[in-house]
Coordinates of C-alpha atoms in Angstrom, one line a residue:
M13 CA 6.0 20.3 -43.8
K14 CA 4.0 23.4 -43.3
V15 CA 0.3 23.4 -42.2
L16 CA -1.8 26.1 -44.0
K17 CA -5.3 26.9 -42.9
F18 CA -7.8 28.7 -45.2
G19 CA -11.0 30.3 -44.0
G20 CA -14.3 30.4 -45.6
T21 CA -13.8 33.5 -47.7
S22 CA -10.7 31.9 -49.1
V23 CA -12.7 29.1 -50.6
G24 CA -15.9 31.0 -51.0
C25 CA -16.3 30.7 -54.8
P26 CA -14.8 28.6 -57.6
E27 CA -12.4 31.5 -58.4
R28 CA -11.0 31.6 -54.9
M29 CA -10.8 27.8 -54.8
K30 CA -8.6 28.0 -57.9
S31 CA -6.5 30.7 -56.4
V32 CA -6.0 28.7 -53.3
A33 CA -5.1 25.6 -55.2
S34 CA -2.5 27.5 -57.1
L35 CA -1.0 29.1 -53.9
I36 CA -0.7 25.7 -52.1
T37 CA 1.0 23.9 -55.0
E38 CA 3.5 26.7 -55.8
S39 CA 6.3 25.5 -53.6
G40 CA 6.1 21.8 -54.9
E41 CA 6.8 20.7 -51.3
P42 CA 4.5 18.3 -49.3
T43 CA 2.0 20.6 -47.6
F44 CA -0.9 20.0 -45.1
I45 CA -4.1 22.0 -45.7
V46 CA -6.9 22.8 -43.3
L47 CA -10.1 24.2 -44.9
S48 CA -13.2 25.8 -43.5
A49 CA -16.7 25.5 -45.1
M50 CA -17.4 27.8 -48.0
S51 CA -18.4 31.4 -46.9
G52 CA -22.2 31.5 -46.0
T53 CA -22.5 27.8 -45.9
T54 CA -22.4 27.4 -42.0
N55 CA -24.9 30.2 -41.7
S56 CA -27.2 28.3 -44.0
L57 CA -26.8 25.0 -42.1
V58 CA -27.5 26.7 -38.9
E59 CA -30.6 28.2 -40.5
I60 CA -31.7 24.7 -41.5
C61 CA -31.2 23.5 -38.0
D62 CA -33.3 26.5 -36.7
Y63 CA -36.3 25.4 -38.9
L64 CA -35.9 21.8 -37.7
Y65 CA -35.9 22.9 -34.2
K66 CA -39.1 24.8 -34.8
K67 CA -40.7 21.7 -36.5
N68 CA -40.8 23.4 -39.9
P69 CA -39.5 20.9 -42.5
E70 CA -40.7 23.0 -45.5
G71 CA -38.6 25.9 -44.3
A72 CA -35.5 23.7 -43.9
N73 CA -36.1 22.0 -47.3
E74 CA -36.2 25.4 -49.1
V75 CA -32.8 26.3 -47.6
I76 CA -31.4 23.0 -48.5
N77 CA -32.7 23.4 -52.0
N78 CA -31.2 27.0 -52.5
L79 CA -27.9 25.9 -51.1
E80 CA -27.7 22.9 -53.4
K81 CA -28.5 25.0 -56.4
K82 CA -25.5 27.3 -55.4
Y83 CA -23.2 24.2 -55.1
K84 CA -24.2 22.6 -58.3
Q85 CA -23.4 26.0 -60.1
H86 CA -20.0 26.1 -58.5
V87 CA -19.2 22.6 -59.7
E88 CA -20.0 23.7 -63.3
E89 CA -17.5 26.7 -62.9
L90 CA -14.9 24.9 -60.9
Y91 CA -14.2 21.8 -63.0
S92 CA -13.3 21.5 -66.7
T93 CA -13.9 17.8 -67.2
D94 CA -17.0 15.7 -67.2
E95 CA -15.5 13.1 -65.1
Y96 CA -14.8 15.5 -62.1
K97 CA -18.1 17.5 -62.7
K98 CA -19.9 14.0 -62.5
Q99 CA -17.9 12.7 -59.5
T100 CA -18.2 15.8 -57.4
G101 CA -21.8 16.4 -58.3
E102 CA -22.9 13.0 -57.3
F103 CA -21.0 13.5 -53.9
L104 CA -22.9 16.6 -53.3
T105 CA -26.1 15.1 -54.2
E106 CA -25.5 12.4 -51.7
K107 CA -24.8 15.1 -49.0
F108 CA -27.8 17.2 -49.7
D109 CA -30.0 14.1 -49.6
Y110 CA -28.4 13.3 -46.3
L111 CA -29.5 16.8 -45.2
R112 CA -33.0 16.2 -46.3
S113 CA -33.2 13.0 -44.2
F114 CA -33.1 15.1 -41.1
T115 CA -36.4 16.7 -41.9
K116 CA -38.2 13.4 -41.2
D117 CA -37.0 12.5 -37.8
I118 CA -36.6 13.9 -34.1
F119 CA -34.2 16.8 -34.1
T120 CA -31.6 17.4 -31.2
S121 CA -28.4 19.0 -30.6
F122 CA -26.6 15.8 -31.8
E123 CA -28.2 16.1 -35.2
E124 CA -27.5 19.8 -35.3
K125 CA -23.8 19.2 -34.9
T126 CA -23.9 16.6 -37.6
I127 CA -25.6 19.0 -40.0
V128 CA -23.2 21.9 -39.2
A129 CA -20.2 19.6 -40.0
Q130 CA -21.2 19.0 -43.6
G131 CA -19.9 22.4 -44.7
E132 CA -16.3 21.5 -44.2
I133 CA -16.9 18.0 -45.5
M134 CA -18.3 19.4 -48.9
S135 CA -15.6 22.2 -49.4
T136 CA -12.6 19.8 -48.7
N137 CA -14.0 17.2 -51.3
M138 CA -14.5 19.9 -53.9
V139 CA -10.9 21.3 -53.5
V140 CA -9.2 17.9 -53.4
N141 CA -11.1 16.9 -56.5
Y142 CA -10.0 20.1 -58.4
L143 CA -6.4 19.4 -57.4
K144 CA -6.5 15.8 -58.7
E145 CA -8.2 17.3 -62.0
T146 CA -5.2 19.5 -62.6
G147 CA -2.8 16.6 -61.9
I148 CA -1.7 17.2 -58.4
K149 CA -1.1 14.3 -56.1
A150 CA -3.6 15.0 -53.3
V151 CA -5.3 13.0 -50.7
L152 CA -8.2 14.0 -48.4
L153 CA -7.8 12.9 -44.8
D154 CA -11.2 12.7 -42.7
A155 CA -10.8 14.9 -39.7
L156 CA -13.4 12.7 -37.9
E157 CA -10.9 9.8 -38.0
F158 CA -8.2 11.6 -35.8
M159 CA -9.6 14.9 -34.3
R160 CA -11.1 14.2 -31.0
T161 CA -12.0 15.9 -27.7
D162 CA -11.9 14.3 -24.3
K163 CA -14.6 14.2 -21.5
N164 CA -13.8 17.8 -20.7
A165 CA -14.5 18.9 -24.2
E166 CA -10.7 19.7 -24.5
P167 CA -8.6 18.3 -27.5
D168 CA -7.3 14.9 -26.7
M169 CA -3.7 15.7 -27.8
Q170 CA -2.2 12.1 -27.2
Y171 CA -5.0 10.6 -29.2
I172 CA -4.8 13.2 -32.1
K173 CA -1.0 12.8 -32.4
E174 CA -1.0 8.9 -32.4
K175 CA -3.9 8.8 -34.9
L176 CA -2.7 11.4 -37.2
Q177 CA 1.0 10.2 -37.3
G178 CA -0.4 6.7 -38.2
I179 CA -2.6 8.2 -41.0
M180 CA 0.1 10.2 -42.4
K181 CA 2.5 7.1 -42.4
A182 CA -0.3 5.2 -44.4
N183 CA -0.5 7.9 -46.9
E184 CA 3.1 8.8 -47.7
G185 CA 4.2 10.3 -51.0
Y186 CA 1.5 12.9 -51.6
Q187 CA 2.1 16.6 -52.3
I188 CA -1.0 17.9 -50.7
Y189 CA -2.9 16.7 -47.7
I190 CA -6.2 18.1 -46.9
T191 CA -8.4 17.9 -44.0
Q192 CA -11.6 19.6 -42.4
G193 CA -11.2 22.4 -39.8
F194 CA -13.5 22.9 -36.9
I195 CA -15.2 19.4 -36.8
C196 CA -14.1 16.6 -34.6
R197 CA -15.7 13.7 -32.6
N198 CA -16.2 13.8 -28.8
A199 CA -15.1 11.3 -26.3
Y200 CA -18.2 9.3 -27.0
G201 CA -17.6 9.0 -30.8
E202 CA -20.2 11.5 -31.6
I203 CA -19.7 14.3 -34.3
D204 CA -18.8 17.5 -32.5
N205 CA -16.8 20.6 -33.1
L206 CA -13.9 22.4 -31.5
L207 CA -15.9 25.6 -30.8
R208 CA -13.2 28.2 -29.9
G209 CA -11.1 29.2 -32.9
G210 CA -12.6 26.6 -35.1
S211 CA -10.4 25.9 -38.1
D212 CA -7.6 27.9 -36.7
Y213 CA -7.6 25.5 -33.7
T214 CA -7.6 22.5 -35.9
A215 CA -4.4 23.8 -37.8
S216 CA -2.6 24.4 -34.6
L217 CA -3.4 21.0 -33.2
I218 CA -2.2 19.3 -36.5
G219 CA 0.8 21.5 -36.6
A220 CA 1.7 20.4 -33.0
S221 CA 1.0 16.7 -33.6
L222 CA 3.0 16.2 -36.8
P223 CA 5.1 18.3 -35.9
A224 CA 5.2 21.1 -38.6
E225 CA 7.9 23.6 -39.2
E226 CA 5.3 26.5 -39.4
I227 CA 1.6 26.9 -39.3
Q228 CA 0.2 29.4 -41.6
I229 CA -3.5 31.1 -40.9
W230 CA -4.6 32.6 -44.4
T231 CA -7.4 35.2 -44.3
D232 CA -8.2 38.2 -46.3
I233 CA -6.1 40.5 -44.0
D234 CA -2.3 40.9 -44.4
G235 CA -1.4 40.0 -40.8
M236 CA -2.1 41.6 -37.4
H237 CA -2.3 45.4 -37.4
N238 CA -1.1 47.7 -34.6
N239 CA -4.5 49.1 -34.3
D240 CA -8.0 48.6 -35.7
P241 CA -7.8 49.6 -39.5
R242 CA -11.6 50.0 -39.6
I243 CA -11.5 52.8 -37.1
V244 CA -8.0 54.3 -37.1
E245 CA -6.1 56.0 -39.9
H246 CA -2.5 54.8 -41.0
T247 CA -2.3 51.4 -39.2
D248 CA 0.8 49.1 -39.9
T249 CA 1.1 45.4 -40.1
I250 CA 3.0 44.1 -37.1
P251 CA 6.1 41.9 -38.3
Q252 CA 6.4 39.9 -35.2
L253 CA 4.4 39.1 -32.0
N254 CA 5.2 36.8 -28.9
F255 CA 2.6 34.1 -28.4
E256 CA 1.6 36.0 -25.1
E257 CA 1.2 39.4 -26.9
A258 CA -0.9 37.7 -29.6
A259 CA -3.2 36.1 -27.0
E260 CA -3.7 39.5 -25.3
L261 CA -4.6 41.1 -28.6
A262 CA -6.9 38.3 -29.6
Y263 CA -8.8 38.4 -26.3
F264 CA -9.1 42.0 -26.2
G265 CA -10.6 42.5 -29.8
A266 CA -8.3 41.5 -32.6
K267 CA -10.6 39.5 -34.7
I268 CA -8.0 37.8 -36.9
L269 CA -7.1 35.2 -34.3
H270 CA -8.9 33.4 -31.4
P271 CA -6.9 33.7 -28.1
T272 CA -6.8 29.9 -27.4
C273 CA -6.3 28.5 -30.9
V274 CA -2.5 29.0 -31.0
Q275 CA -1.8 27.3 -27.6
P276 CA -0.8 23.9 -29.1
A277 CA 1.6 25.7 -31.3
K278 CA 3.0 27.8 -28.5
Y279 CA 3.7 24.6 -26.3
A280 CA 5.2 22.9 -29.2
G281 CA 7.5 25.9 -30.1
I282 CA 6.0 26.1 -33.7
P283 CA 5.7 29.6 -35.2
V284 CA 2.4 30.7 -36.5
R285 CA 2.3 33.1 -39.5
L286 CA -0.7 35.2 -40.5
K287 CA -1.0 35.7 -44.3
S288 CA -3.5 37.2 -46.7
T289 CA -4.9 35.4 -49.8
L290 CA -5.5 38.8 -51.4
D291 CA -1.7 39.7 -51.2
P292 CA 0.2 36.4 -50.8
S293 CA 3.6 38.2 -51.3
A294 CA 3.0 40.1 -48.2
P295 CA 5.2 38.9 -45.3
G296 CA 2.3 39.1 -42.7
T297 CA 2.8 38.5 -39.0
I298 CA 4.9 35.9 -37.4
I299 CA 4.0 34.8 -33.9
D300 CA 6.6 32.9 -31.9
N301 CA 8.2 32.6 -28.4
V302 CA 10.6 35.5 -29.0
L303 CA 9.9 38.6 -26.9
V304 CA 11.3 41.9 -28.4
R305 CA 12.3 43.9 -25.3
G306 CA 11.4 47.4 -24.7
K307 CA 8.7 47.7 -27.4
I308 CA 4.9 48.4 -27.5
K309 CA 3.5 46.4 -30.4
A310 CA -0.3 47.2 -30.8
I311 CA -3.6 48.4 -29.5
A312 CA -7.0 46.5 -29.5
A313 CA -10.4 47.2 -28.2
K314 CA -13.4 45.0 -26.9
D315 CA -17.0 46.2 -27.0
N316 CA -20.1 45.5 -25.2
I317 CA -18.5 45.6 -21.7
T318 CA -20.4 46.0 -18.6
A319 CA -18.8 47.3 -15.4
I320 CA -20.0 46.3 -11.9
K321 CA -19.0 47.9 -8.7
I322 CA -19.5 46.5 -5.1
K323 CA -19.0 48.9 -2.3
S324 CA -19.1 47.5 1.2
S325 CA -17.7 48.5 4.6
R326 CA -17.8 44.8 5.4
M327 CA -15.1 44.2 3.0
L328 CA -12.7 46.2 5.2
L329 CA -10.2 43.7 6.7
A330 CA -12.6 40.9 5.9
T331 CA -11.3 37.5 4.7
G332 CA -13.4 35.6 2.2
F333 CA -15.2 38.7 0.8
L334 CA -13.7 38.3 -2.7
R335 CA -14.2 34.5 -2.7
K336 CA -17.9 35.1 -2.2
I337 CA -18.0 37.7 -5.1
F338 CA -16.2 35.4 -7.5
E339 CA -18.5 32.5 -6.6
I340 CA -21.5 34.5 -7.8
F341 CA -19.8 34.9 -11.2
E342 CA -18.9 31.2 -11.2
T343 CA -22.4 30.1 -10.5
Y344 CA -23.7 32.1 -13.6
Q345 CA -20.7 30.9 -15.6
T346 CA -19.8 34.6 -16.4
P347 CA -16.0 35.3 -16.9
I348 CA -14.4 38.5 -15.5
D349 CA -12.4 40.5 -17.9
M350 CA -10.8 43.2 -15.7
I351 CA -10.8 43.7 -11.8
T352 CA -9.6 46.4 -9.4
T353 CA -10.0 46.6 -5.7
S354 CA -9.7 48.9 -2.7
E355 CA -10.2 48.6 0.9
V356 CA -13.9 49.0 0.8
G357 CA -14.8 48.1 -2.8
V358 CA -14.1 46.1 -5.9
S359 CA -14.8 46.9 -9.5
M360 CA -14.9 44.3 -12.4
S361 CA -16.0 44.1 -16.0
I362 CA -17.7 41.4 -17.9
D363 CA -18.5 41.0 -21.7
K364 CA -21.4 38.4 -21.2
D365 CA -24.5 40.1 -19.6
T366 CA -26.8 37.2 -20.0
H367 CA -27.3 36.8 -16.3
L368 CA -26.6 40.3 -15.2
T369 CA -29.9 40.7 -13.4
Q370 CA -29.4 37.6 -11.2
I371 CA -25.6 38.5 -10.7
V372 CA -26.7 42.0 -9.5
D373 CA -29.4 40.6 -7.2
E374 CA -26.9 38.2 -5.5
L375 CA -24.2 40.9 -5.2
K376 CA -26.6 43.2 -3.4
K377 CA -26.4 40.8 -0.4
Y378 CA -22.8 42.0 0.2
G379 CA -22.9 45.7 -0.7
T380 CA -24.2 48.6 -2.8
V381 CA -23.9 47.6 -6.3
T382 CA -23.5 50.1 -9.3
V383 CA -23.7 49.0 -13.0
D384 CA -22.3 51.0 -16.1
S385 CA -23.2 49.6 -19.5
N386 CA -22.1 50.4 -23.0
M387 CA -18.4 50.4 -22.0
C388 CA -15.3 49.4 -24.0
I389 CA -11.9 48.0 -22.9
V390 CA -8.9 49.4 -24.7
C391 CA -5.7 47.6 -24.1
V392 CA -2.1 48.3 -25.1
V393 CA 0.1 45.3 -25.8
G394 CA 3.8 44.8 -25.9
D395 CA 6.8 44.4 -23.4
L396 CA 5.1 46.2 -20.4
D397 CA 7.3 44.8 -17.7
W398 CA 7.1 47.1 -14.7
S399 CA 10.9 47.7 -15.1
N400 CA 10.3 49.6 -18.4
L401 CA 10.3 53.1 -17.1
G402 CA 7.6 55.4 -18.6
F403 CA 5.7 53.0 -20.7
E404 CA 2.4 53.1 -18.6
T405 CA 2.8 56.9 -18.5
L406 CA 2.9 57.2 -22.3
A407 CA -0.3 55.2 -22.4
T408 CA -2.1 57.1 -19.8
D409 CA -1.0 60.5 -21.1
A410 CA -2.6 59.6 -24.5
L411 CA -5.8 59.3 -22.8
K412 CA -5.7 62.5 -20.6
D413 CA -8.8 64.0 -22.3
I414 CA -10.9 60.8 -22.1
P415 CA -12.8 59.7 -19.0
V416 CA -11.4 56.3 -17.8
R417 CA -13.6 54.1 -15.5
M418 CA -10.9 51.5 -14.7
I419 CA -7.3 50.8 -15.3
S420 CA -5.6 47.3 -15.1
Y421 CA -1.8 47.0 -15.0
G422 CA 0.5 44.5 -13.4
G423 CA -1.6 41.4 -13.9
S424 CA 0.4 40.7 -17.1
N425 CA 3.7 41.8 -18.4
Y426 CA 2.3 42.3 -21.8
N427 CA -0.9 44.5 -21.3
I428 CA -2.2 47.7 -19.8
S429 CA -6.0 48.0 -20.1
F430 CA -8.4 51.0 -19.9
L431 CA -12.2 50.7 -19.4
I432 CA -13.9 53.7 -21.2
K433 CA -17.3 54.4 -22.6
E434 CA -17.9 53.0 -26.1
V435 CA -18.6 56.5 -27.6
D436 CA -15.0 57.5 -26.6
K437 CA -13.5 54.4 -28.3
K438 CA -12.5 55.9 -31.8
R439 CA -11.0 59.0 -30.1
A440 CA -9.1 56.8 -27.7
L441 CA -7.7 54.5 -30.3
Q442 CA -6.6 57.4 -32.5
S443 CA -5.0 59.2 -29.7
L444 CA -3.1 56.1 -28.5
S445 CA -2.0 55.4 -32.1
D446 CA -0.7 59.0 -32.6
T447 CA 1.2 59.0 -29.2
L448 CA 2.6 55.5 -29.2
F449 CA 3.3 54.9 -33.0
H450 CA 3.6 58.3 -34.8

């Protein structure tokens, strides 16, 4: 069985829903489908929550009413029979009345998570009803019955596997199994969500639990490209990536995939394929545990980076200096992207500057601090083992005319990273693409 995930744009309107339905039933084989909320819905639900936090029920009700009108119109366009128009319409009326009930009581983060979960609940109900109307044997499995996180807010893999396999056994014989992405319950039974990677994470967890033969992530892009197609001319789809290479690209700017969402698939040895709903025949990108030796695969860039340098003579031959530095970042829950050190200084980059002022104040206790803002990390990904002669030289030579603030190489066998100014990003990406691929 394959697990297919479709994002919000793939089910963003009745026409798209019909296209997805046609696509998932084409093979005639049993298939497990993970769906996001219809595009724009989650933003509207967050807006409703914002009004309720501000104690403005009128504003919240206006957004609810507008969203309900949109959904009711979709019902008229999606279904051809009065039976399914009535059935789905009544379900949606019930859900929107439920949303209105939150305007009358105290509002907390618990209620917010419950409201935000309704988008996936509505989209999955609409699609499964459409499949049933067209004669497909489909069943809706409630993600809240098997998707759970533990007390550390991490997926409870043992629980998910046992519950899901039990539910699948109780629902044998269906062609299409549909569930909600993103949403779950926490260790205390409250409605919550998976945060990182959202619906992609759900698909990966389900694929590892079944286990599936392949996990497919369907978006409006035909796979991972070897550079940013919005900035660089003549980019190509990458046919194959190792899980480690994909994680590096995702972390350093490739928006098509979240860096953590494929981890369950990686550990289970299940390949993940990136496909396009706009071009279903395109092969896309396959991500697996195979490493193609001696090849550079792609370039990615991460914006809004801040570089921090601490220079101190006290660092010379001192033990515990770096520990004190790292503890400051830990205190303010600010992860570090890149780091380089010398005998008397250390430079690092962060992509979260919420607590930058406090961090700098603390660092000044240990040395002279310099901050560079509006920076960008450009990374080159592939088989960059140090035994591959000349690979790092190719990358650095491509940037010979661009000022480089930091270089990170050797921390990973799959990545060499450069910290540059954001204004130089386009020139750097194009030069790297020309040198490495053309």
